[in-house]
Amino acid sequence: MSEPFSVRVTVRGYETDVQGHLNQAVYLNYAEHARWSLLQEAGITQSGLIAQGVGPVALETTVRYRRELLAGDEVDVSCAFTWRGGKIFDIAQTVTRADGTVAAEITAVGGLLDLAQRKLVPNPQEVFRDLAKDPGLLGL
């Protein structure tokens, strides 16, 4: 199995809280950035999704904070999709410092919303497979 997709992010000072560590909400921004970066790398764009009348939605997100991050820390944010079959899929992400220390683990459950009907599409993996230039990056 290949390494999960990841992007490098540098923690910016304005993202830290009064204790000097990365604000809890920013972890979700980093995770979102990694997810969209993976989709783009696979050849899926927001405009392509909209043209198909669909958009990804988060149904559940859990963050486990392991070690603090400080301004200037460089982290890699990984992203891997797992397809359950049916309407939902899982996303596993890890925020890892450049020295290999795991700072956070993020798990999410997602779906693909039909923008006209406002309901989840029955087989999101098929839509992603059809839109992707490199579906292998998405585990398809």
GROMACS .gro file of C-alpha atoms in nm:
model
  140
    1MET     CA    1   0.000   0.000   0.000
    2SER     CA    2   0.131   0.346  -0.088
    3GLU     CA    3   0.183   0.626   0.159
    4PRO     CA    4  -0.125   0.841   0.221
    5PHE     CA    5  -0.145   1.172   0.043
    6SER     CA    6  -0.021   1.464   0.253
    7VAL     CA    7   0.042   1.837   0.238
    8ARG     CA    8   0.288   2.044   0.438
    9VAL     CA    9   0.160   2.339   0.641
   10THR     CA   10   0.350   2.586   0.859
   11VAL     CA   11   0.168   2.695   1.175
   12ARG     CA   12   0.119   3.071   1.159
   13GLY     CA   13   0.131   3.291   1.468
   14TYR     CA   14  -0.221   3.425   1.421
   15GLU     CA   15  -0.352   3.067   1.435
   16THR     CA   16  -0.238   3.021   1.793
   17ASP     CA   17  -0.438   3.087   2.107
   18VAL     CA   18  -0.355   3.260   2.434
   19GLN     CA   19  -0.155   2.954   2.551
   20GLY     CA   20   0.063   2.984   2.241
   21HIS     CA   21  -0.049   2.662   2.078
   22LEU     CA   22  -0.251   2.600   1.764
   23ASN     CA   23  -0.618   2.686   1.817
   24GLN     CA   24  -0.839   2.378   1.817
   25ALA     CA   25  -1.054   2.496   1.524
   26VAL     CA   26  -0.751   2.543   1.298
   27TYR     CA   27  -0.689   2.167   1.297
   28LEU     CA   28  -1.018   2.138   1.106
   29ASN     CA   29  -0.897   2.399   0.856
   30TYR     CA   30  -0.576   2.202   0.801
   31ALA     CA   31  -0.777   1.882   0.751
   32GLU     CA   32  -1.007   2.054   0.500
   33HIS     CA   33  -0.706   2.194   0.314
   34ALA     CA   34  -0.556   1.846   0.286
   35ARG     CA   35  -0.886   1.695   0.163
   36TRP     CA   36  -0.929   1.955  -0.111
   37SER     CA   37  -0.561   1.924  -0.204
   38LEU     CA   38  -0.606   1.548  -0.246
   39LEU     CA   39  -0.918   1.594  -0.459
   40GLN     CA   40  -0.736   1.847  -0.678
   41GLU     CA   41  -0.434   1.616  -0.712
   42ALA     CA   42  -0.673   1.341  -0.824
   43GLY     CA   43  -0.820   1.581  -1.083
   44ILE     CA   44  -1.142   1.675  -0.904
   45THR     CA   45  -1.223   2.044  -0.876
   46GLN     CA   46  -1.499   2.234  -0.700
   47SER     CA   47  -1.624   2.357  -1.036
   48GLY     CA   48  -1.629   1.999  -1.168
   49LEU     CA   49  -1.834   1.884  -0.870
   50ILE     CA   50  -2.076   2.175  -0.907
   51ALA     CA   51  -2.112   2.100  -1.279
   52GLN     CA   52  -2.222   1.749  -1.179
   53GLY     CA   53  -2.467   1.897  -0.928
   54VAL     CA   54  -2.293   1.753  -0.623
   55GLY     CA   55  -2.081   1.868  -0.331
   56PRO     CA   56  -1.898   1.688  -0.050
   57VAL     CA   57  -2.043   1.721   0.299
   58ALA     CA   58  -1.903   1.642   0.643
   59LEU     CA   59  -2.136   1.428   0.851
   60GLU     CA   60  -1.911   1.367   1.150
   61THR     CA   61  -1.561   1.475   1.255
   62THR     CA   62  -1.353   1.365   1.552
   63VAL     CA   63  -1.020   1.522   1.647
   64ARG     CA   64  -0.780   1.361   1.891
   65TYR     CA   65  -0.520   1.611   2.005
   66ARG     CA   66  -0.191   1.433   2.086
   67ARG     CA   67   0.078   1.703   2.112
   68GLU     CA   68   0.065   2.080   2.095
   69LEU     CA   69   0.174   2.272   1.789
   70LEU     CA   70   0.342   2.612   1.813
   71ALA     CA   71   0.388   2.897   1.568
   72GLY     CA   72   0.655   2.806   1.315
   73ASP     CA   73   0.608   2.429   1.347
   74GLU     CA   74   0.593   2.252   1.012
   75VAL     CA   75   0.340   1.972   0.987
   76ASP     CA   76   0.231   1.720   0.730
   77VAL     CA   77  -0.143   1.662   0.709
   78SER     CA   78  -0.227   1.326   0.556
   79CYS     CA   79  -0.554   1.223   0.399
   80ALA     CA   80  -0.690   0.882   0.300
   81PHE     CA   81  -1.043   0.791   0.188
   82THR     CA   82  -1.204   0.456   0.272
   83TRP     CA   83  -1.512   0.356   0.077
   84ARG     CA   84  -1.780   0.170   0.271
   85GLY     CA   85  -2.017   0.123  -0.019
   86GLY     CA   86  -2.348   0.301   0.007
   87LYS     CA   87  -2.393   0.671   0.074
   88ILE     CA   88  -2.106   0.745   0.315
   89PHE     CA   89  -1.729   0.715   0.326
   90ASP     CA   90  -1.456   0.758   0.586
   91ILE     CA   91  -1.157   0.990   0.584
   92ALA     CA   92  -0.854   0.931   0.806
   93GLN     CA   93  -0.608   1.213   0.861
   94THR     CA   94  -0.299   1.261   1.074
   95VAL     CA   95  -0.124   1.586   1.158
   96THR     CA   96   0.244   1.503   1.204
   97ARG     CA   97   0.529   1.736   1.298
   98ALA     CA   98   0.833   1.735   1.071
   99ASP     CA   99   1.019   1.536   1.341
  100GLY     CA  100   0.760   1.255   1.316
  101THR     CA  101   0.561   1.340   1.629
  102VAL     CA  102   0.188   1.290   1.582
  103ALA     CA  103   0.011   1.609   1.690
  104ALA     CA  104  -0.346   1.508   1.603
  105GLU     CA  105  -0.557   1.235   1.450
  106ILE     CA  106  -0.871   1.332   1.263
  107THR     CA  107  -1.141   1.092   1.150
  108ALA     CA  108  -1.438   1.199   0.947
  109VAL     CA  109  -1.747   1.056   0.787
  110GLY     CA  110  -1.851   1.220   0.464
  111GLY     CA  111  -2.102   1.201   0.188
  112LEU     CA  112  -2.175   1.359  -0.146
  113LEU     CA  113  -2.480   1.582  -0.153
  114ASP     CA  114  -2.706   1.609  -0.458
  115LEU     CA  115  -2.735   1.988  -0.468
  116ALA     CA  116  -3.079   1.987  -0.632
  117GLN     CA  117  -3.247   1.719  -0.420
  118ARG     CA  118  -3.050   1.803  -0.100
  119LYS     CA  119  -2.998   1.431  -0.036
  120LEU     CA  120  -2.689   1.215  -0.030
  121VAL     CA  121  -2.609   1.044  -0.359
  122PRO     CA  122  -2.635   0.663  -0.332
  123ASN     CA  123  -2.281   0.578  -0.454
  124PRO     CA  124  -2.037   0.868  -0.405
  125GLN     CA  125  -1.738   0.653  -0.500
  126GLU     CA  126  -1.878   0.617  -0.853
  127VAL     CA  127  -1.912   0.995  -0.891
  128PHE     CA  128  -1.557   1.051  -0.762
  129ARG     CA  129  -1.423   0.774  -0.987
  130ASP     CA  130  -1.590   0.929  -1.293
  131LEU     CA  131  -1.461   1.279  -1.216
  132ALA     CA  132  -1.105   1.182  -1.117
  133LYS     CA  133  -0.815   1.176  -1.357
  134ASP     CA  134  -0.626   0.963  -1.102
  135PRO     CA  135  -0.885   0.770  -0.898
  136GLY     CA  136  -0.609   0.561  -0.739
  137LEU     CA  137  -0.520   0.859  -0.519
  138LEU     CA  138  -0.868   0.826  -0.370
  139GLY     CA  139  -0.838   0.453  -0.316
  140LEU     CA  140  -1.064   0.379  -0.614
   0.00000   0.00000   0.00000
